[in-house]
PDB file of C-alpha atoms in Angstrom:
ATOM      1  CA  PRO A 263     -70.315  52.892   2.190  1.00 64.00           C
ATOM      2  CA  HIS A 264     -69.844  54.991  -0.778  1.00 67.00           C
ATOM      3  CA  LEU A 265     -67.355  52.268  -2.134  1.00 68.00           C
ATOM      4  CA  GLY A 266     -70.141  50.143  -2.991  1.00 64.00           C
ATOM      5  CA  THR A 267     -72.612  52.452  -4.923  1.00 70.00           C
ATOM      6  CA  PRO A 268     -73.299  52.333  -8.421  1.00 74.00           C
ATOM      7  CA  TRP A 269     -71.192  55.228  -9.170  1.00 75.00           C
ATOM      8  CA  ALA A 270     -68.038  53.120  -7.474  1.00 72.00           C
ATOM      9  CA  LEU A 271     -69.054  50.226  -9.444  1.00 73.00           C
ATOM     10  CA  ALA A 272     -68.764  52.091 -12.878  1.00 74.00           C
ATOM     11  CA  ALA A 273     -65.626  54.378 -12.109  1.00 76.00           C
ATOM     12  CA  PRO A 274     -62.863  53.299 -14.233  1.00 77.00           C
ATOM     13  CA  ASP A 275     -60.281  55.666 -12.463  1.00 84.00           C
ATOM     14  CA  TYR A 276     -57.333  53.649 -11.235  1.00 85.00           C
ATOM     15  CA  GLY A 277     -57.106  55.375  -7.786  1.00 88.00           C
ATOM     16  CA  ILE A 278     -60.611  54.846  -7.110  1.00 89.00           C
ATOM     17  CA  ARG A 279     -60.565  50.973  -8.151  1.00 92.00           C
ATOM     18  CA  LYS A 280     -57.178  50.703  -6.271  1.00 93.00           C
ATOM     19  CA  LEU A 281     -58.983  52.164  -3.209  1.00 92.00           C
ATOM     20  CA  ILE A 282     -61.921  49.576  -3.418  1.00 93.00           C
ATOM     21  CA  VAL A 283     -59.435  46.861  -3.770  1.00 95.00           C
ATOM     22  CA  ASP A 284     -57.427  47.849  -0.680  1.00 95.00           C
ATOM     23  CA  ARG A 285     -60.780  48.046   1.303  1.00 94.00           C
ATOM     24  CA  VAL A 286     -61.442  44.578   0.064  1.00 96.00           C
ATOM     25  CA  ARG A 287     -57.978  43.337   1.387  1.00 96.00           C
ATOM     26  CA  GLN A 288     -58.425  45.112   4.569  1.00 97.00           C
ATOM     27  CA  LEU A 289     -61.835  43.617   5.416  1.00 97.00           C
ATOM     28  CA  ARG A 290     -60.257  40.012   4.448  1.00 97.00           C
ATOM     29  CA  ARG A 291     -57.121  40.631   6.692  1.00 97.00           C
ATOM     30  CA  ARG A 292     -59.733  41.731   9.812  1.00 97.00           C
ATOM     31  CA  GLY A 293     -61.360  38.580   9.094  1.00 97.00           C
ATOM     32  CA  GLU A 294     -64.467  40.176   7.924  1.00 97.00           C
ATOM     33  CA  LEU A 295     -64.973  37.557   5.182  1.00 98.00           C
ATOM     34  CA  LYS A 296     -68.641  37.620   4.271  1.00 97.00           C
ATOM     35  CA  GLN A 297     -68.391  41.625   4.109  1.00 96.00           C
ATOM     36  CA  ALA A 298     -65.290  41.464   1.796  1.00 97.00           C
ATOM     37  CA  TYR A 299     -66.828  38.856  -0.178  1.00 97.00           C
ATOM     38  CA  ASP A 300     -69.889  40.620  -0.678  1.00 95.00           C
ATOM     39  CA  LEU A 301     -68.215  43.743  -1.515  1.00 94.00           C
ATOM     40  CA  SER A 302     -65.618  42.215  -3.701  1.00 95.00           C
ATOM     41  CA  THR A 303     -68.400  40.125  -5.884  1.00 95.00           C
ATOM     42  CA  ARG A 304     -70.708  43.029  -6.128  1.00 92.00           C
ATOM     43  CA  VAL A 305     -67.672  45.419  -7.306  1.00 93.00           C
ATOM     44  CA  HIS A 306     -66.341  42.896  -9.408  1.00 94.00           C
ATOM     45  CA  GLN A 307     -69.727  42.394 -11.313  1.00 93.00           C
ATOM     46  CA  GLY A 308     -70.263  45.927 -11.952  1.00 91.00           C
ATOM     47  CA  TRP A 309     -66.508  46.294 -13.084  1.00 92.00           C
ATOM     48  CA  LEU A 310     -67.147  43.511 -15.462  1.00 93.00           C
ATOM     49  CA  GLU A 311     -70.248  45.228 -17.022  1.00 91.00           C
ATOM     50  CA  HIS A 312     -68.554  48.308 -17.381  1.00 90.00           C
ATOM     51  CA  SER A 313     -65.010  47.347 -18.612  1.00 92.00           C
ATOM     52  CA  GLY A 314     -64.948  43.895 -19.653  1.00 94.00           C
ATOM     53  CA  PRO A 315     -63.115  40.684 -18.061  1.00 95.00           C
ATOM     54  CA  ASP A 316     -59.896  41.393 -19.077  1.00 95.00           C
ATOM     55  CA  GLU A 317     -59.382  45.026 -17.835  1.00 95.00           C
ATOM     56  CA  ARG A 318     -56.414  44.886 -15.209  1.00 95.00           C
ATOM     57  CA  TRP A 319     -58.540  45.791 -12.106  1.00 95.00           C
ATOM     58  CA  VAL A 320     -61.472  43.363 -13.054  1.00 96.00           C
ATOM     59  CA  LEU A 321     -58.605  40.825 -13.152  1.00 97.00           C
ATOM     60  CA  HIS A 322     -57.188  41.956  -9.672  1.00 97.00           C
ATOM     61  CA  MET A 323     -60.497  41.964  -7.985  1.00 97.00           C
ATOM     62  CA  GLY A 324     -61.005  38.353  -9.105  1.00 98.00           C
ATOM     63  CA  PHE A 325     -57.763  37.472  -7.501  1.00 98.00           C
ATOM     64  CA  GLN A 326     -58.869  39.263  -4.393  1.00 98.00           C
ATOM     65  CA  ILE A 327     -62.114  37.176  -4.547  1.00 98.00           C
ATOM     66  CA  ALA A 328     -59.979  34.070  -4.652  1.00 98.00           C
ATOM     67  CA  ASN A 329     -58.098  35.165  -1.526  1.00 98.00           C
ATOM     68  CA  ILE A 330     -61.135  35.589   0.116  1.00 98.00           C
ATOM     69  CA  LEU A 331     -62.132  32.040  -0.841  1.00 98.00           C
ATOM     70  CA  ARG A 332     -58.889  30.668   0.207  1.00 98.00           C
ATOM     71  CA  ALA A 333     -59.284  32.122   3.716  1.00 98.00           C
ATOM     72  CA  GLN A 334     -62.947  30.568   3.886  1.00 97.00           C
ATOM     73  CA  GLY A 335     -60.945  27.029   3.136  1.00 97.00           C
ATOM     74  CA  ARG A 336     -62.681  26.868  -0.284  1.00 98.00           C
ATOM     75  CA  TYR A 337     -59.421  25.922  -1.904  1.00 98.00           C
ATOM     76  CA  LYS A 338     -60.591  24.263  -5.244  1.00 98.00           C
ATOM     77  CA  GLU A 339     -63.060  27.204  -5.820  1.00 98.00           C
ATOM     78  CA  ALA A 340     -59.907  29.466  -5.121  1.00 98.00           C
ATOM     79  CA  LEU A 341     -57.714  27.354  -7.393  1.00 98.00           C
ATOM     80  CA  GLU A 342     -60.255  27.758 -10.424  1.00 98.00           C
ATOM     81  CA  LEU A 343     -60.479  31.556 -10.091  1.00 98.00           C
ATOM     82  CA  ASP A 344     -56.863  32.306  -9.579  1.00 98.00           C
ATOM     83  CA  MET A 345     -55.989  30.002 -12.716  1.00 98.00           C
ATOM     84  CA  ASP A 346     -58.661  31.734 -14.672  1.00 98.00           C
ATOM     85  CA  VAL A 347     -57.442  35.085 -13.659  1.00 98.00           C
ATOM     86  CA  LEU A 348     -53.731  34.268 -13.976  1.00 98.00           C
ATOM     87  CA  HIS A 349     -54.331  33.139 -17.704  1.00 97.00           C
ATOM     88  CA  ARG A 350     -56.475  36.382 -18.556  1.00 97.00           C
ATOM     89  CA  GLN A 351     -53.692  38.328 -16.887  1.00 97.00           C
ATOM     90  CA  GLU A 352     -50.545  36.409 -19.000  1.00 95.00           C
ATOM     91  CA  ALA A 353     -53.016  37.096 -22.065  1.00 95.00           C
ATOM     92  CA  ALA A 354     -53.933  40.762 -21.439  1.00 94.00           C
ATOM     93  CA  LEU A 355     -51.196  42.398 -19.408  1.00 92.00           C
ATOM     94  CA  ASP A 356     -47.836  43.973 -20.877  1.00 81.00           C
ATOM     95  CA  SER A 357     -45.086  41.856 -19.072  1.00 83.00           C
ATOM     96  CA  PRO A 358     -44.817  38.482 -17.675  1.00 75.00           C
ATOM     97  CA  HIS A 359     -43.029  40.254 -14.437  1.00 84.00           C
ATOM     98  CA  ASP A 360     -46.354  42.207 -13.908  1.00 92.00           C
ATOM     99  CA  LEU A 361     -47.017  42.810 -10.424  1.00 94.00           C
ATOM    100  CA  HIS A 362     -50.401  41.723 -10.449  1.00 95.00           C
ATOM    101  CA  ILE A 363     -49.236  38.318 -12.384  1.00 96.00           C
ATOM    102  CA  LEU A 364     -46.899  37.661  -9.939  1.00 96.00           C
ATOM    103  CA  MET A 365     -49.042  37.990  -6.972  1.00 96.00           C
ATOM    104  CA  THR A 366     -51.810  35.847  -8.960  1.00 97.00           C
ATOM    105  CA  SER A 367     -49.231  33.229  -9.490  1.00 97.00           C
ATOM    106  CA  GLY A 368     -48.463  33.187  -5.646  1.00 97.00           C
ATOM    107  CA  GLY A 369     -52.138  32.815  -5.007  1.00 98.00           C
ATOM    108  CA  VAL A 370     -52.246  29.739  -7.095  1.00 98.00           C
ATOM    109  CA  ALA A 371     -49.458  28.162  -5.029  1.00 98.00           C
ATOM    110  CA  ALA A 372     -51.173  28.936  -2.120  1.00 98.00           C
ATOM    111  CA  ASP A 373     -54.456  27.362  -3.410  1.00 98.00           C
ATOM    112  CA  LEU A 374     -52.337  24.058  -4.116  1.00 98.00           C
ATOM    113  CA  ARG A 375     -50.734  24.005  -1.028  1.00 97.00           C
ATOM    114  CA  GLY A 376     -54.450  24.139   0.508  1.00 97.00           C
ATOM    115  CA  LEU A 377     -55.298  21.320  -1.493  1.00 98.00           C
ATOM    116  CA  GLY A 378     -52.428  19.155  -0.317  1.00 97.00           C
ATOM    117  CA  ARG A 379     -50.826  19.506  -3.940  1.00 97.00           C
ATOM    118  CA  TYR A 380     -46.908  20.194  -2.408  1.00 97.00           C
ATOM    119  CA  SER A 381     -45.019  19.350  -5.661  1.00 96.00           C
ATOM    120  CA  GLU A 382     -46.913  21.667  -7.506  1.00 97.00           C
ATOM    121  CA  ALA A 383     -46.905  24.445  -5.253  1.00 98.00           C
ATOM    122  CA  LEU A 384     -43.188  23.996  -4.706  1.00 98.00           C
ATOM    123  CA  GLU A 385     -42.426  24.776  -8.420  1.00 97.00           C
ATOM    124  CA  ARG A 386     -44.707  27.751  -8.450  1.00 97.00           C
ATOM    125  CA  ASP A 387     -43.337  29.134  -5.141  1.00 98.00           C
ATOM    126  CA  ARG A 388     -39.454  28.517  -6.458  1.00 97.00           C
ATOM    127  CA  LEU A 389     -40.457  30.368  -9.792  1.00 96.00           C
ATOM    128  CA  ASN A 390     -42.312  33.236  -7.780  1.00 96.00           C
ATOM    129  CA  HIS A 391     -39.401  33.914  -5.435  1.00 97.00           C
ATOM    130  CA  GLU A 392     -36.892  34.135  -8.153  1.00 97.00           C
ATOM    131  CA  GLN A 393     -39.250  36.471 -10.031  1.00 95.00           C
ATOM    132  CA  PHE A 394     -39.834  38.604  -6.976  1.00 96.00           C
ATOM    133  CA  LEU A 395     -35.826  38.550  -6.287  1.00 96.00           C
ATOM    134  CA  GLU A 396     -35.162  39.552  -9.962  1.00 95.00           C
ATOM    135  CA  LEU A 397     -37.841  42.261 -10.053  1.00 93.00           C
ATOM    136  CA  PHE A 398     -37.415  44.005  -6.652  1.00 94.00           C
ATOM    137  CA  GLY A 399     -34.342  42.729  -4.899  1.00 94.00           C
ATOM    138  CA  GLU A 400     -33.888  40.685  -1.802  1.00 92.00           C
ATOM    139  CA  ASP A 401     -35.004  43.448   0.721  1.00 92.00           C
ATOM    140  CA  HIS A 402     -38.388  44.098  -0.690  1.00 93.00           C
ATOM    141  CA  PRO A 403     -41.550  43.102   1.153  1.00 93.00           C
ATOM    142  CA  ARG A 404     -42.848  41.094  -1.627  1.00 94.00           C
ATOM    143  CA  SER A 405     -39.420  39.160  -2.108  1.00 96.00           C
ATOM    144  CA  LEU A 406     -39.529  38.461   1.573  1.00 96.00           C
ATOM    145  CA  MET A 407     -43.076  37.321   1.257  1.00 96.00           C
ATOM    146  CA  ALA A 408     -42.141  34.934  -1.449  1.00 97.00           C
ATOM    147  CA  ALA A 409     -39.352  33.723   0.535  1.00 97.00           C
ATOM    148  CA  ASN A 410     -41.560  32.715   3.278  1.00 97.00           C
ATOM    149  CA  ASN A 411     -44.282  30.932   1.229  1.00 97.00           C
ATOM    150  CA  LEU A 412     -41.241  29.346  -0.677  1.00 98.00           C
ATOM    151  CA  ALA A 413     -39.978  28.048   3.038  1.00 98.00           C
ATOM    152  CA  VAL A 414     -43.642  27.206   4.234  1.00 97.00           C
ATOM    153  CA  CYS A 415     -43.658  24.823   0.995  1.00 97.00           C
ATOM    154  CA  LEU A 416     -40.197  23.338   1.856  1.00 98.00           C
ATOM    155  CA  ARG A 417     -41.076  22.484   5.184  1.00 97.00           C
ATOM    156  CA  VAL A 418     -44.402  20.840   4.603  1.00 96.00           C
ATOM    157  CA  LEU A 419     -42.581  18.512   1.892  1.00 97.00           C
ATOM    158  CA  GLY A 420     -39.892  17.680   4.930  1.00 97.00           C
ATOM    159  CA  GLN A 421     -37.054  19.733   3.410  1.00 97.00           C
ATOM    160  CA  TYR A 422     -36.443  21.267   6.785  1.00 98.00           C
ATOM    161  CA  LEU A 423     -32.719  22.022   6.452  1.00 98.00           C
ATOM    162  CA  ASP A 424     -33.609  24.114   3.362  1.00 98.00           C
ATOM    163  CA  ALA A 425     -36.561  25.513   4.909  1.00 98.00           C
ATOM    164  CA  LEU A 426     -34.424  26.808   7.841  1.00 98.00           C
ATOM    165  CA  ARG A 427     -31.607  28.268   5.753  1.00 98.00           C
ATOM    166  CA  LEU A 428     -34.173  30.254   3.795  1.00 98.00           C
ATOM    167  CA  ASP A 429     -36.339  31.204   7.052  1.00 97.00           C
ATOM    168  CA  ARG A 430     -33.129  32.428   8.627  1.00 97.00           C
ATOM    169  CA  ARG A 431     -32.013  34.644   5.758  1.00 96.00           C
ATOM    170  CA  THR A 432     -35.449  36.207   5.551  1.00 97.00           C
ATOM    171  CA  MET A 433     -35.589  36.615   9.283  1.00 96.00           C
ATOM    172  CA  GLU A 434     -31.956  38.419   9.024  1.00 96.00           C
ATOM    173  CA  THR A 435     -33.148  40.468   6.174  1.00 95.00           C
ATOM    174  CA  ARG A 436     -36.296  41.782   8.063  1.00 94.00           C
ATOM    175  CA  ASN A 437     -34.221  42.398  10.969  1.00 95.00           C
ATOM    176  CA  LYS A 438     -31.990  44.374   9.060  1.00 93.00           C
ATOM    177  CA  ILE A 439     -34.936  46.313   7.381  1.00 90.00           C
ATOM    178  CA  LEU A 440     -37.195  46.609  10.272  1.00 85.00           C
ATOM    179  CA  GLY A 441     -34.993  46.649  13.348  1.00 83.00           C
TER     180      GLY A 441
END
């Protein structure tokens, strides 16, 4: 309960903000979407007031809100928010290879898939996969997730053989890493 207090809303500390983002992610992943949405929007508003719209964690919480909207099937709203966050991140953060930018770009691709805009999603998924491979290598969990997302997009576009090849490589790498 202390994560939603006025103190937490004003805290500029990286560790505190990361903890609150992690709590929002945990709630979303557990399917507690209303609680995740309520906490994330309340915190986001507090951080906006204290840090402005282009601060790293304000933007990352916006990405988390878009994830919740997507989980609720609100793809159009999620895409609008993700696109705004992505543009702000690209302008405010140091590197185009920043992890938060790449994560938001993956969110945009998921939003596009949810809206049935598969060709646009495929372009973004390919680029995301390439960037994750370049940044982290083939066996990093984020690279494997990007590979999975690309395979999903290939599959919905009927490119089954390409999706199967990528899925097999991804599965082999996961088996090697995880046993």
